[in-house]
Short mmCIF file of C-alpha atoms and ligand atoms in Angstrom, two decimals:
data_model
loop_
_atom_site.label_atom_id
_atom_site.label_comp_id
_atom_site.label_asym_id
_atom_site.label_seq_id
_atom_site.Cartn_x
_atom_site.Cartn_y
_atom_site.Cartn_z
CA MET A 51 0.18 0.07 -0.02
CA GLU A 52 3.02 2.30 1.11
CA GLN A 53 4.45 2.14 -2.45
CA GLU A 54 1.25 2.71 -4.57
CA ALA A 55 0.40 5.59 -2.15
CA VAL A 56 3.77 7.03 -3.35
CA LYS A 57 3.16 6.30 -6.98
CA VAL A 58 -0.27 8.03 -6.89
CA ALA A 59 1.10 10.98 -5.03
CA GLU A 60 3.78 11.46 -7.78
CA LEU A 61 0.92 11.36 -10.26
CA LEU A 62 -1.26 13.87 -8.64
CA LYS A 63 1.75 16.27 -8.22
CA ALA A 64 1.89 16.90 -11.96
CA LYS A 65 -1.61 18.09 -11.47
CA PRO A 66 -3.30 16.07 -14.33
CA TYR A 67 -7.11 16.80 -14.55
CA THR A 68 -8.23 14.39 -12.11
CA ILE A 69 -11.63 13.43 -11.07
CA VAL A 70 -13.09 10.84 -8.61
CA LEU A 71 -15.76 8.42 -8.74
CA THR A 72 -16.95 7.27 -5.09
CA GLY A 73 -19.23 4.73 -3.77
CA ALA A 74 -20.80 3.45 -0.46
CA GLY A 75 -17.13 1.77 0.51
CA ILE A 76 -15.75 5.44 1.11
CA SER A 77 -18.21 5.98 3.82
CA VAL A 78 -17.83 2.62 5.47
CA GLU A 79 -15.16 3.94 7.71
CA SER A 80 -17.54 6.75 8.81
CA GLY A 81 -19.88 4.02 10.15
CA ILE A 82 -22.25 3.91 7.36
CA PRO A 83 -22.98 0.47 5.98
CA THR A 84 -22.97 -0.47 2.30
CA PHE A 85 -26.22 -2.52 1.07
CA ARG A 86 -23.85 -5.61 1.24
CA ASP A 87 -23.11 -5.22 4.90
CA ARG A 88 -25.49 -6.98 7.20
CA ASP A 89 -26.81 -4.72 9.95
CA GLY A 90 -28.90 -6.11 12.78
CA LEU A 91 -31.95 -4.46 12.80
CA TRP A 92 -32.56 -4.84 9.14
CA ARG A 93 -31.17 -8.23 8.83
CA LYS A 94 -34.49 -9.66 7.53
CA TYR A 95 -34.60 -7.37 4.66
CA GLU A 96 -32.64 -7.02 1.62
CA PRO A 97 -31.46 -3.37 1.28
CA SER A 98 -31.37 -3.39 -2.49
CA LYS A 99 -34.95 -4.75 -2.45
CA LEU A 100 -36.02 -1.93 -0.23
CA ALA A 101 -34.26 0.70 -2.57
CA THR A 102 -36.68 0.21 -5.45
CA PRO A 103 -40.01 1.83 -6.74
CA GLU A 104 -41.66 -1.50 -6.26
CA ALA A 105 -40.94 -1.83 -2.67
CA PHE A 106 -42.34 1.70 -2.23
CA LYS A 107 -45.40 1.14 -3.95
CA ALA A 108 -46.04 -2.05 -2.02
CA ASN A 109 -45.18 -0.63 1.37
CA PRO A 110 -44.28 3.10 1.74
CA LYS A 111 -44.35 3.08 5.59
CA LEU A 112 -41.57 0.25 5.71
CA VAL A 113 -39.52 2.04 3.11
CA TRP A 114 -39.54 5.17 4.78
CA GLU A 115 -38.73 3.57 8.23
CA TRP A 116 -35.59 2.34 6.44
CA TYR A 117 -34.68 5.62 5.00
CA ALA A 118 -35.32 7.42 8.57
CA TRP A 119 -33.19 4.91 10.27
CA ARG A 120 -30.56 5.61 7.53
CA MET A 121 -30.76 9.16 8.00
CA ASN A 122 -30.25 8.74 11.68
CA THR A 123 -27.01 6.80 11.18
CA ILE A 124 -25.95 9.27 8.52
CA ALA A 125 -26.53 12.38 10.78
CA LYS A 126 -24.40 10.92 13.56
CA ALA A 127 -21.74 10.05 10.92
CA GLU A 128 -18.55 12.23 10.35
CA PRO A 129 -16.59 12.48 7.18
CA ASN A 130 -13.44 10.28 7.37
CA ASP A 131 -9.81 11.02 6.40
CA ALA A 132 -10.90 9.74 2.82
CA HIS A 133 -13.61 12.40 2.16
CA LYS A 134 -11.39 14.96 3.83
CA VAL A 135 -8.36 14.44 1.43
CA LEU A 136 -10.33 14.71 -1.60
CA ALA A 137 -11.64 18.03 -0.18
CA SER A 138 -8.12 19.45 0.66
CA MET A 139 -7.01 18.00 -2.75
CA GLU A 140 -9.75 20.17 -4.51
CA GLU A 141 -8.79 23.00 -2.59
CA ARG A 142 -5.34 22.90 -4.21
CA GLY A 143 -6.59 21.93 -7.79
CA MET A 144 -5.61 18.39 -7.63
CA VAL A 145 -8.99 17.10 -7.86
CA ARG A 146 -11.64 18.63 -10.32
CA ALA A 147 -14.75 17.00 -9.41
CA VAL A 148 -16.17 14.06 -7.26
CA VAL A 149 -18.75 12.07 -8.74
CA THR A 150 -20.57 10.10 -6.11
CA GLN A 151 -23.03 7.41 -6.02
CA ASN A 152 -23.51 8.18 -2.16
CA VAL A 153 -26.55 9.89 -1.07
CA ASP A 154 -25.05 10.78 2.34
CA GLY A 155 -23.64 14.11 1.55
CA LEU A 156 -20.20 13.47 3.58
CA HIS A 157 -18.13 14.66 0.54
CA GLN A 158 -19.78 18.20 0.87
CA ARG A 159 -19.58 18.08 4.76
CA ALA A 160 -15.81 17.40 4.28
CA GLY A 161 -15.61 20.36 2.17
CA SER A 162 -15.73 19.25 -1.51
CA SER A 163 -17.57 21.63 -3.45
CA ASN A 164 -17.81 20.38 -6.81
CA VAL A 165 -19.82 17.23 -6.04
CA ILE A 166 -21.85 15.55 -8.77
CA GLU A 167 -24.61 13.25 -6.97
CA LEU A 168 -25.63 10.65 -9.36
CA HIS A 169 -28.07 8.83 -7.25
CA GLY A 170 -29.58 11.99 -5.29
CA SER A 171 -29.52 12.71 -1.76
CA ILE A 172 -31.19 11.01 1.29
CA TRP A 173 -31.81 14.66 2.68
CA SER A 174 -34.25 15.43 -0.04
CA ALA A 175 -37.77 14.29 -0.96
CA ARG A 176 -40.49 15.09 -3.59
CA CYS A 177 -44.16 14.44 -3.69
CA VAL A 178 -45.17 11.60 -6.01
CA SER A 179 -48.48 13.40 -7.03
CA CYS A 180 -47.76 16.97 -7.90
CA GLY A 181 -43.79 16.94 -7.75
CA TRP A 182 -43.26 19.52 -4.80
CA THR A 183 -39.55 18.97 -3.31
CA THR A 184 -38.31 19.57 0.01
CA THR A 185 -35.32 19.10 2.03
CA PHE A 186 -34.85 17.55 5.51
CA THR A 187 -32.31 18.11 8.28
CA ALA A 188 -33.50 15.23 10.47
CA PRO A 189 -35.56 12.27 9.66
CA PRO A 190 -39.52 13.02 9.27
CA GLU A 191 -41.19 12.11 12.62
CA VAL A 192 -44.21 10.69 11.00
CA VAL A 193 -43.90 8.06 8.25
CA PRO A 194 -44.53 7.91 5.01
CA PRO A 195 -44.25 11.90 5.30
CA ARG A 196 -47.13 13.75 3.26
CA CYS A 197 -47.03 16.76 0.86
CA PRO A 198 -48.18 19.92 2.56
CA MET A 199 -49.21 21.22 -0.98
CA CYS A 200 -51.74 18.42 -2.04
CA GLY A 201 -51.46 15.68 0.64
CA GLY A 202 -49.78 13.34 -1.79
CA LEU A 203 -47.07 10.93 -0.62
CA LEU A 204 -43.65 12.09 -0.31
CA ARG A 205 -40.84 9.79 -1.50
CA PRO A 206 -37.12 10.04 -0.54
CA GLY A 207 -35.09 12.09 -3.31
CA VAL A 208 -32.86 9.11 -4.13
CA ILE A 209 -32.44 7.25 -7.33
CA TRP A 210 -33.82 3.68 -6.80
CA PHE A 211 -32.81 0.48 -8.55
CA GLY A 212 -34.18 0.33 -12.08
CA GLU A 213 -34.69 4.14 -12.31
CA PRO A 214 -32.88 6.51 -14.68
CA LEU A 215 -30.20 8.80 -13.21
CA PRO A 216 -30.85 12.52 -13.20
CA GLU A 217 -30.07 14.09 -16.60
CA ARG A 218 -27.97 16.96 -15.62
CA ALA A 219 -25.88 15.00 -13.09
CA TRP A 220 -25.24 12.23 -15.61
CA ALA A 221 -24.45 14.80 -18.53
CA MET A 222 -21.81 16.59 -16.01
CA ALA A 223 -20.38 13.26 -14.98
CA TYR A 224 -19.93 12.11 -18.31
CA GLU A 225 -18.36 15.20 -19.35
CA GLU A 226 -16.00 15.10 -16.48
CA ALA A 227 -15.21 11.58 -17.32
CA SER A 228 -14.54 12.50 -20.93
CA ARG A 229 -12.05 15.44 -19.87
CA ALA A 230 -10.07 13.39 -17.08
CA GLU A 231 -6.69 12.37 -17.45
CA MET A 232 -6.88 10.44 -14.17
CA MET A 233 -9.76 9.08 -12.30
CA LEU A 234 -9.62 7.80 -8.69
CA VAL A 235 -12.30 5.09 -8.26
CA VAL A 236 -12.70 4.80 -4.22
CA GLY A 237 -15.26 2.36 -2.64
CA THR A 238 -17.36 1.20 -5.44
CA SER A 239 -18.21 -2.18 -6.59
CA ALA A 240 -18.26 -1.00 -10.07
CA ILE A 241 -21.49 -3.04 -10.73
CA VAL A 242 -24.24 -0.57 -10.48
CA TYR A 243 -24.69 0.68 -14.03
CA PRO A 244 -24.60 3.31 -15.56
CA ALA A 245 -22.15 4.71 -12.89
CA ALA A 246 -19.76 2.09 -13.49
CA HIS A 247 -19.70 2.83 -17.07
CA LEU A 248 -17.64 6.05 -16.12
CA PRO A 249 -14.13 4.80 -15.71
CA TYR A 250 -14.50 3.00 -19.05
CA VAL A 251 -15.41 6.46 -20.55
CA ALA A 252 -12.39 7.99 -18.99
CA LYS A 253 -10.03 5.13 -19.99
CA SER A 254 -11.27 5.49 -23.71
CA MET A 255 -10.32 9.00 -23.65
CA GLY A 256 -6.82 8.15 -22.30
CA ALA A 257 -7.28 8.69 -18.58
CA LYS A 258 -5.25 6.65 -15.96
CA ILE A 259 -7.68 4.68 -13.51
CA ILE A 260 -6.63 4.37 -9.98
CA GLU A 261 -8.87 2.01 -7.93
CA VAL A 262 -8.91 1.93 -4.40
CA ASN A 263 -10.99 -1.13 -2.74
CA PRO A 264 -10.34 -3.89 -0.13
CA GLU A 265 -11.72 -6.27 -2.63
CA PRO A 266 -11.03 -6.77 -6.45
CA THR A 267 -14.01 -5.71 -8.70
CA PRO A 268 -14.65 -6.18 -12.35
CA LEU A 269 -12.76 -2.78 -13.01
CA THR A 270 -9.74 -4.14 -11.41
CA PRO A 271 -8.07 -6.06 -14.66
CA HIS A 272 -8.70 -2.43 -16.41
CA ALA A 273 -7.17 -0.14 -13.93
CA ASP A 274 -3.85 1.08 -14.32
CA ILE A 275 -3.39 0.66 -10.36
CA SER A 276 -5.56 -1.15 -8.13
CA VAL A 277 -5.05 -0.90 -4.59
CA ARG A 278 -6.19 -3.65 -1.97
CA ALA A 279 -6.88 -1.05 0.73
CA LYS A 280 -9.35 0.61 2.77
CA ALA A 281 -10.26 4.25 1.51
CA ALA A 282 -9.34 6.27 4.70
CA ALA A 283 -6.11 4.61 5.43
CA PHE A 284 -5.00 4.80 1.74
CA MET A 285 -6.02 8.40 1.07
CA GLY A 286 -4.18 9.32 4.32
CA LEU A 287 -1.03 7.99 3.05
CA VAL A 288 -1.42 9.66 -0.23
CA ALA A 289 -2.07 13.00 1.84
CA ARG A 290 0.94 12.42 3.80
CA ASN A 291 3.20 11.75 0.48
CA LEU A 292 1.75 15.21 -0.82
CA SER A 293 2.39 16.88 2.61
CA LEU A 294 -1.24 17.94 2.68
CA PRO A 295 -2.80 18.57 6.06
CA LEU A 296 -5.85 16.56 6.95
P1 LIG B 1365 -21.16 -0.23 -3.86
O1 LIG B 1365 -21.62 -0.99 -5.01
O2 LIG B 1365 -20.64 1.19 -4.05
O3 LIG B 1365 -19.94 -1.29 -3.18
C1 LIG B 1365 -19.18 -0.94 -2.11
C2 LIG B 1365 -17.93 -1.22 -2.45
O4 LIG B 1365 -16.84 -0.71 -1.31
C3 LIG B 1365 -17.51 -2.85 -2.29
O5 LIG B 1365 -16.77 -3.11 -3.48
C4 LIG B 1365 -16.73 -2.99 -1.11
O6 LIG B 1365 -15.51 -3.91 -1.30
C5 LIG B 1365 -15.88 -1.48 -0.74
N1 LIG B 1365 -15.51 -1.10 0.41
C6 LIG B 1365 -15.93 -1.75 1.51
N2 LIG B 1365 -15.28 -1.07 2.68
C7 LIG B 1365 -14.32 -0.20 2.20
C8 LIG B 1365 -13.44 0.48 2.57
N3 LIG B 1365 -13.25 0.95 3.97
N4 LIG B 1365 -12.86 1.51 1.73
C9 LIG B 1365 -12.94 1.10 0.41
N5 LIG B 1365 -13.90 0.53 -0.31
C10 LIG B 1365 -14.51 -0.26 0.73
O7 LIG B 1365 -22.22 0.07 -2.84
P2 LIG B 1365 -23.47 -0.95 -2.46
O8 LIG B 1365 -23.36 -1.12 -0.91
O9 LIG B 1365 -23.60 -1.96 -3.21
O10 LIG B 1365 -24.51 -0.03 -2.80
C11 LIG B 1365 -25.38 0.13 -3.95
C12 LIG B 1365 -25.95 1.70 -4.37
O11 LIG B 1365 -26.39 2.12 -3.02
C13 LIG B 1365 -24.91 2.52 -4.68
O12 LIG B 1365 -25.83 3.67 -5.41
C14 LIG B 1365 -24.35 3.13 -3.57
O13 LIG B 1365 -23.79 4.26 -3.48
C15 LIG B 1365 -25.68 3.26 -2.64
N6 LIG B 1365 -25.28 3.47 -1.15
C16 LIG B 1365 -24.94 4.41 -0.69
C17 LIG B 1365 -24.76 4.71 0.71
C18 LIG B 1365 -24.09 5.89 1.16
O14 LIG B 1365 -24.64 7.18 0.67
N7 LIG B 1365 -23.09 5.90 1.97
C19 LIG B 1365 -24.60 3.45 1.32
C20 LIG B 1365 -24.99 2.25 0.92
C21 LIG B 1365 -25.41 2.21 -0.44
ZN1 LIG B 1366 -47.76 17.21 -3.64
#
């Protein structure tokens, strides 16, 4: 891991146009489980089966209970060194954009400003009847929450499995991937499409691909450097090699 951190730091020093793609893995060290982790309370439910339009239609209360529980976990969590290092790199022009599949808002809380949220935000919601949108700062007290405009059901402002990505976010992410000379892919299983397509877009335009994940993924054989490491530990080492404060 040490050698790879030195190498990645060397590459970053030349300030190539670098963008980052992150997934649930980058927030694991902040205490936010991925969908693949099994959490006691929700053990009998498959998260990937709750994050669907069908699940919401069948049982909006259950889906909202799960989101309210996740909002609680996320509200208590703090950005970790991986989020912080990326923010610090952006400040120094070493990172141009963070494209994230996460809905937890931890990149923004760490100080990243150019964050493209491909899967929406857990802090937003919209009315399924009239389209009214709102943001939460705490989980709703009554679930499912109702629209104050028309009384319709509010739904979480996240993109569920089987739903298209927000057009603007996707267009921006695609453009960034096309421009990138280097792409850091941190904490994503690289299997949820279309987000997982972005490293291939970048690579086809000549970008170097650096992957950070404790497990190999389908992207691993296509990466220029693939590091088997946890995000916070590895990004912390890269920062040290760049003499960046955390
Ligand atoms: P995912 O597909 O992004 O996979 C998680 C990846 O993180 C895995 O490959 C795992 O090996 C890796 N990982 C685990 N610990 C890590 C660490 N310490 N450092 C670096 N990598 C680590 O995520 P998923 O759980 O399959 O979720 C699918 C969808 O749900 C995605 O859109 C995802 O972003 C979203 N989701 C978001 C959050 C969040 O906002 N924090 C949490 C759960 C799921
Ligand atoms: Zn409404």
